[in-house]
mmCIF file of C-alpha atoms in Angstrom:
data_model
loop_
_atom_site.group_PDB
_atom_site.id
_atom_site.type_symbol
_atom_site.label_atom_id
_atom_site.label_comp_id
_atom_site.label_asym_id
_atom_site.label_seq_id
_atom_site.Cartn_x
_atom_site.Cartn_y
_atom_site.Cartn_z
ATOM 1 C CA ALA A 28 200.861 234.607 47.411
ATOM 2 C CA GLN A 29 199.245 231.332 48.327
ATOM 3 C CA SER A 30 201.120 229.593 51.097
ATOM 4 C CA VAL A 31 200.910 227.241 54.039
ATOM 5 C CA THR A 32 202.781 228.123 57.217
ATOM 6 C CA GLN A 33 203.717 225.820 60.053
ATOM 7 C CA PRO A 34 205.307 228.072 62.654
ATOM 8 C CA ASP A 35 206.727 225.295 64.810
ATOM 9 C CA ILE A 36 209.720 223.481 63.335
ATOM 10 C CA HIS A 37 210.073 221.070 66.244
ATOM 11 C CA ILE A 38 207.785 220.175 69.151
ATOM 12 C CA THR A 39 208.537 217.879 72.081
ATOM 13 C CA VAL A 40 205.675 216.344 74.035
ATOM 14 C CA SER A 41 205.530 213.807 76.844
ATOM 15 C CA GLU A 42 203.806 210.524 76.119
ATOM 16 C CA GLY A 43 200.174 210.753 77.194
ATOM 17 C CA ALA A 44 200.075 214.549 76.925
ATOM 18 C CA SER A 45 197.871 216.453 74.526
ATOM 19 C CA LEU A 46 199.158 217.802 71.248
ATOM 20 C CA GLU A 47 198.346 220.736 69.019
ATOM 21 C CA LEU A 48 200.247 221.459 65.811
ATOM 22 C CA ARG A 49 199.626 224.830 64.229
ATOM 23 C CA CYS A 50 198.939 225.576 60.581
ATOM 24 C CA ASN A 51 197.979 228.796 58.844
ATOM 25 C CA TYR A 52 197.247 229.398 55.208
ATOM 26 C CA SER A 53 197.196 232.402 52.955
ATOM 27 C CA TYR A 54 194.525 232.307 50.270
ATOM 28 C CA GLY A 55 191.613 234.456 49.156
ATOM 29 C CA ALA A 56 189.073 231.670 49.351
ATOM 30 C CA THR A 57 188.594 228.482 51.338
ATOM 31 C CA PRO A 58 191.180 225.950 50.254
ATOM 32 C CA TYR A 59 191.055 222.203 50.532
ATOM 33 C CA LEU A 60 193.246 221.318 53.528
ATOM 34 C CA PHE A 61 195.033 218.169 54.568
ATOM 35 C CA TRP A 62 197.367 216.871 57.232
ATOM 36 C CA TYR A 63 199.902 214.248 56.236
ATOM 37 C CA VAL A 64 202.376 212.394 58.440
ATOM 38 C CA GLN A 65 205.800 211.113 57.434
ATOM 39 C CA SER A 66 207.524 208.599 59.684
ATOM 40 C CA PRO A 67 211.314 208.288 59.400
ATOM 41 C CA GLY A 68 212.261 206.713 56.084
ATOM 42 C CA GLN A 69 208.624 206.351 55.103
ATOM 43 C CA GLY A 70 206.226 207.867 52.640
ATOM 44 C CA LEU A 71 203.453 210.328 53.406
ATOM 45 C CA GLN A 72 200.248 209.098 54.972
ATOM 46 C CA LEU A 73 197.018 211.089 54.885
ATOM 47 C CA LEU A 74 195.708 211.774 58.402
ATOM 48 C CA LEU A 75 192.631 213.836 57.569
ATOM 49 C CA LYS A 76 191.138 216.288 55.116
ATOM 50 C CA TYR A 77 188.814 219.289 55.031
ATOM 51 C CA PHE A 78 186.880 220.287 51.952
ATOM 52 C CA SER A 79 183.779 221.992 53.346
ATOM 53 C CA GLY A 80 181.031 221.561 55.909
ATOM 54 C CA ASP A 81 181.703 220.641 59.524
ATOM 55 C CA THR A 82 184.789 222.552 60.615
ATOM 56 C CA LEU A 83 185.930 219.855 63.039
ATOM 57 C CA VAL A 84 187.202 216.850 61.122
ATOM 58 C CA GLN A 85 188.210 213.492 62.473
ATOM 59 C CA GLY A 86 191.066 211.496 61.070
ATOM 60 C CA ILE A 87 192.944 208.296 61.573
ATOM 61 C CA LYS A 88 195.042 207.389 64.625
ATOM 62 C CA GLY A 89 192.893 209.547 66.933
ATOM 63 C CA PHE A 90 193.783 212.876 65.294
ATOM 64 C CA GLU A 91 191.373 215.708 64.639
ATOM 65 C CA ALA A 92 191.698 219.154 63.099
ATOM 66 C CA GLU A 93 189.634 222.301 63.282
ATOM 67 C CA PHE A 94 189.213 224.721 60.400
ATOM 68 C CA LYS A 95 188.846 228.347 61.509
ATOM 69 C CA ARG A 96 188.146 230.668 58.627
ATOM 70 C CA SER A 97 188.513 233.822 60.748
ATOM 71 C CA GLN A 98 192.045 232.807 61.711
ATOM 72 C CA SER A 99 192.990 231.121 58.408
ATOM 73 C CA SER A 100 194.025 228.156 60.485
ATOM 74 C CA PHE A 101 193.750 224.394 60.407
ATOM 75 C CA ASN A 102 195.359 223.114 63.604
ATOM 76 C CA LEU A 103 195.896 219.419 64.248
ATOM 77 C CA ARG A 104 195.126 217.994 67.689
ATOM 78 C CA LYS A 105 195.354 214.757 69.586
ATOM 79 C CA PRO A 106 194.220 214.366 73.208
ATOM 80 C CA SER A 107 196.895 211.854 74.226
ATOM 81 C CA VAL A 108 200.015 211.099 72.203
ATOM 82 C CA HIS A 109 201.705 207.741 71.917
ATOM 83 C CA TRP A 110 205.401 207.087 71.300
ATOM 84 C CA SER A 111 204.481 205.866 67.816
ATOM 85 C CA ASP A 112 203.228 209.364 66.934
ATOM 86 C CA ALA A 113 206.814 210.618 66.666
ATOM 87 C CA ALA A 114 207.134 211.742 63.053
ATOM 88 C CA GLU A 115 207.099 214.755 60.758
ATOM 89 C CA TYR A 116 203.695 216.347 60.206
ATOM 90 C CA PHE A 117 202.813 218.375 57.143
ATOM 91 C CA CYS A 118 199.921 220.756 56.692
ATOM 92 C CA VAL A 119 199.015 220.770 53.017
ATOM 93 C CA SER A 120 196.630 222.544 50.694
ATOM 94 C CA ASN A 121 195.640 222.791 47.077
ATOM 95 C CA PHE A 122 194.701 226.353 46.322
ATOM 96 C CA GLY A 123 192.030 226.001 43.657
ATOM 97 C CA ASN A 124 194.060 223.570 41.604
ATOM 98 C CA GLU A 125 195.266 220.004 41.783
ATOM 99 C CA LYS A 126 198.860 220.358 42.937
ATOM 100 C CA LEU A 127 199.588 220.170 46.650
ATOM 101 C CA THR A 128 201.399 222.962 48.458
ATOM 102 C CA PHE A 129 203.180 221.769 51.577
ATOM 103 C CA GLY A 130 204.055 223.579 54.749
ATOM 104 C CA THR A 131 207.606 223.224 55.987
ATOM 105 C CA GLY A 132 206.640 220.509 58.434
ATOM 106 C CA THR A 133 206.704 220.103 62.211
ATOM 107 C CA ARG A 134 208.886 217.410 63.680
ATOM 108 C CA LEU A 135 207.264 215.791 66.715
ATOM 109 C CA THR A 136 209.394 214.169 69.382
ATOM 110 C CA ILE A 137 207.772 212.125 72.156
ATOM 111 C CA ILE A 138 209.527 211.748 75.502
ATOM 112 C CA PRO A 139 208.623 208.915 77.867
ATOM 113 C CA ASP B 24 199.990 200.626 52.343
ATOM 114 C CA SER B 25 198.638 203.360 50.074
ATOM 115 C CA GLY B 26 198.451 201.167 46.983
ATOM 116 C CA VAL B 27 200.936 203.377 45.124
ATOM 117 C CA THR B 28 204.176 201.606 44.254
ATOM 118 C CA GLN B 29 207.505 203.119 43.330
ATOM 119 C CA THR B 30 210.708 201.531 42.094
ATOM 120 C CA PRO B 31 213.516 201.496 42.830
ATOM 121 C CA LYS B 32 213.568 202.282 46.543
ATOM 122 C CA HIS B 33 217.131 203.570 46.429
ATOM 123 C CA LEU B 34 219.291 204.751 43.553
ATOM 124 C CA ILE B 35 222.926 205.800 43.681
ATOM 125 C CA THR B 36 224.478 207.261 40.567
ATOM 126 C CA ALA B 37 227.161 209.654 39.422
ATOM 127 C CA THR B 38 226.952 213.216 38.207
ATOM 128 C CA GLY B 39 226.091 213.542 34.530
ATOM 129 C CA GLN B 40 224.166 210.287 34.445
ATOM 130 C CA ARG B 41 220.500 209.663 33.603
ATOM 131 C CA VAL B 42 218.021 207.688 35.693
ATOM 132 C CA THR B 43 214.392 206.644 35.427
ATOM 133 C CA LEU B 44 212.029 206.416 38.370
ATOM 134 C CA ARG B 45 208.873 204.381 38.034
ATOM 135 C CA CYS B 46 205.460 204.737 39.655
ATOM 136 C CA SER B 47 202.298 202.669 39.548
ATOM 137 C CA PRO B 48 199.187 204.465 40.823
ATOM 138 C CA ARG B 49 196.388 203.002 42.899
ATOM 139 C CA SER B 50 193.941 200.930 40.925
ATOM 140 C CA GLY B 51 191.404 203.245 39.294
ATOM 141 C CA ASP B 52 193.371 206.471 39.816
ATOM 142 C CA LEU B 53 193.898 208.419 36.610
ATOM 143 C CA SER B 54 196.061 211.236 37.987
ATOM 144 C CA VAL B 55 199.715 210.821 38.844
ATOM 145 C CA TYR B 56 201.796 213.505 40.531
ATOM 146 C CA TRP B 57 205.536 213.731 41.124
ATOM 147 C CA TYR B 58 207.059 215.556 44.090
ATOM 148 C CA GLN B 59 210.623 216.179 45.212
ATOM 149 C CA GLN B 60 211.624 216.336 48.872
ATOM 150 C CA SER B 61 214.988 217.881 49.684
ATOM 151 C CA LEU B 62 216.441 219.360 52.845
ATOM 152 C CA ASP B 63 216.739 222.871 51.446
ATOM 153 C CA GLN B 64 213.559 223.059 49.338
ATOM 154 C CA GLY B 65 211.166 220.896 51.344
ATOM 155 C CA LEU B 66 208.408 219.107 49.429
ATOM 156 C CA GLN B 67 207.756 220.570 46.000
ATOM 157 C CA PHE B 68 205.377 219.652 43.224
ATOM 158 C CA LEU B 69 207.099 218.744 39.973
ATOM 159 C CA ILE B 70 204.507 217.596 37.441
ATOM 160 C CA GLN B 71 201.080 216.003 37.033
ATOM 161 C CA TYR B 72 199.687 213.633 34.433
ATOM 162 C CA TYR B 73 196.051 212.772 33.944
ATOM 163 C CA ASN B 74 195.109 209.754 31.848
ATOM 164 C CA GLY B 75 198.269 210.014 29.769
ATOM 165 C CA GLU B 76 198.295 213.771 29.265
ATOM 166 C CA GLU B 77 200.416 216.357 31.037
ATOM 167 C CA ARG B 78 198.078 218.411 33.208
ATOM 168 C CA ALA B 79 200.211 220.749 35.296
ATOM 169 C CA LYS B 80 203.838 221.657 35.777
ATOM 170 C CA GLY B 81 205.544 222.945 38.862
ATOM 171 C CA ASN B 82 209.173 223.548 39.691
ATOM 172 C CA ILE B 83 210.498 220.942 37.313
ATOM 173 C CA LEU B 84 213.892 221.448 35.739
ATOM 174 C CA GLU B 85 214.311 221.188 31.967
ATOM 175 C CA ARG B 86 216.658 218.256 32.570
ATOM 176 C CA PHE B 87 213.707 216.362 34.056
ATOM 177 C CA SER B 88 210.817 214.896 32.106
ATOM 178 C CA ALA B 89 207.964 212.534 32.764
ATOM 179 C CA GLN B 90 205.347 210.532 30.971
ATOM 180 C CA GLN B 91 202.307 208.423 31.758
ATOM 181 C CA PHE B 92 201.698 205.260 29.784
ATOM 182 C CA PRO B 93 198.409 203.692 28.610
ATOM 183 C CA ASP B 94 198.407 201.348 31.622
ATOM 184 C CA LEU B 95 198.613 204.547 33.748
ATOM 185 C CA HIS B 96 202.019 203.896 35.237
ATOM 186 C CA SER B 97 204.356 206.854 35.095
ATOM 187 C CA GLU B 98 208.080 207.388 34.748
ATOM 188 C CA LEU B 99 210.158 210.362 35.812
ATOM 189 C CA ASN B 100 213.364 210.767 33.839
ATOM 190 C CA LEU B 101 216.224 212.754 35.348
ATOM 191 C CA SER B 102 219.205 213.514 33.127
ATOM 192 C CA SER B 103 222.567 215.277 33.380
ATOM 193 C CA LEU B 104 222.333 214.686 37.103
ATOM 194 C CA GLU B 105 223.938 217.108 39.526
ATOM 195 C CA LEU B 106 224.769 216.731 43.199
ATOM 196 C CA GLY B 107 221.848 218.988 44.036
ATOM 197 C CA ASP B 108 219.394 216.539 42.498
ATOM 198 C CA SER B 109 219.951 214.197 45.433
ATOM 199 C CA ALA B 110 216.533 213.978 47.083
ATOM 200 C CA LEU B 111 213.555 211.810 47.857
ATOM 201 C CA TYR B 112 211.178 211.621 44.904
ATOM 202 C CA PHE B 113 207.561 210.793 45.624
ATOM 203 C CA CYS B 114 204.796 209.758 43.336
ATOM 204 C CA ALA B 115 201.173 210.258 44.330
ATOM 205 C CA SER B 116 197.887 209.385 42.703
ATOM 206 C CA SER B 117 194.289 210.492 42.997
ATOM 207 C CA VAL B 118 191.003 209.499 41.479
ATOM 208 C CA ARG B 119 189.874 213.049 40.825
ATOM 209 C CA GLY B 120 191.106 216.592 40.762
ATOM 210 C CA ARG B 121 191.586 218.559 44.014
ATOM 211 C CA GLY B 122 190.888 215.479 46.097
ATOM 212 C CA GLU B 123 193.249 213.770 48.451
ATOM 213 C CA GLN B 124 196.404 212.264 47.017
ATOM 214 C CA TYR B 125 197.924 208.959 48.054
ATOM 215 C CA PHE B 126 201.676 208.745 48.161
ATOM 216 C CA GLY B 127 204.082 205.971 47.331
ATOM 217 C CA PRO B 128 207.048 205.110 49.570
ATOM 218 C CA GLY B 129 209.410 207.249 47.481
ATOM 219 C CA THR B 130 212.690 206.724 45.665
ATOM 220 C CA ARG B 131 215.789 208.029 47.384
ATOM 221 C CA LEU B 132 218.226 209.312 44.773
ATOM 222 C CA THR B 133 221.832 209.926 45.715
ATOM 223 C CA VAL B 134 224.087 211.591 43.159
ATOM 224 C CA THR B 135 227.810 211.259 43.896
#
């Protein structure tokens, strides 16, 4: 079955430290992949997207993600987190159609 | 600001009642999607409309219905409400199929 897996429910990182959020997908072809962020009480904001081509994609707010076909992964990274990055992060895909399938989300806590 | 608007922001109603949630897509976007976010089910796709026509259905209950009007705004109608329908309902829009979707701020529905 087509699915998106985020193995980490909650991650805590110190301000200024690097961040990597994991995402794996299950699909027979290359899906379109996205990372969205949801701040408390807010809607979902698109951070970045991968459709094809260069496997390292840059997004907003200093985030980047790398698509690795061999590992069926699309991990999100940031070299230095800021307190304002505390939020819920969703790895998302549409598997050959137009509806989005969401991972379960990773809640990011930043400690000073 | 994604350009997608949703009203109302909050809605509190009683079991058995009917409510209507409204969404206006970004200017130029023909597709509108509805999603439900709940603690136990996460974010799930409900239904999609494209230029006034239903395009795809997800995990939408028979008590729920939607439509998209000629001016492209959409309404999600929820009837015979149950406690379990309490959730955050998001609308998203996109200019084309399989592309990125832009989300509104959501409507928080509380059924008492």
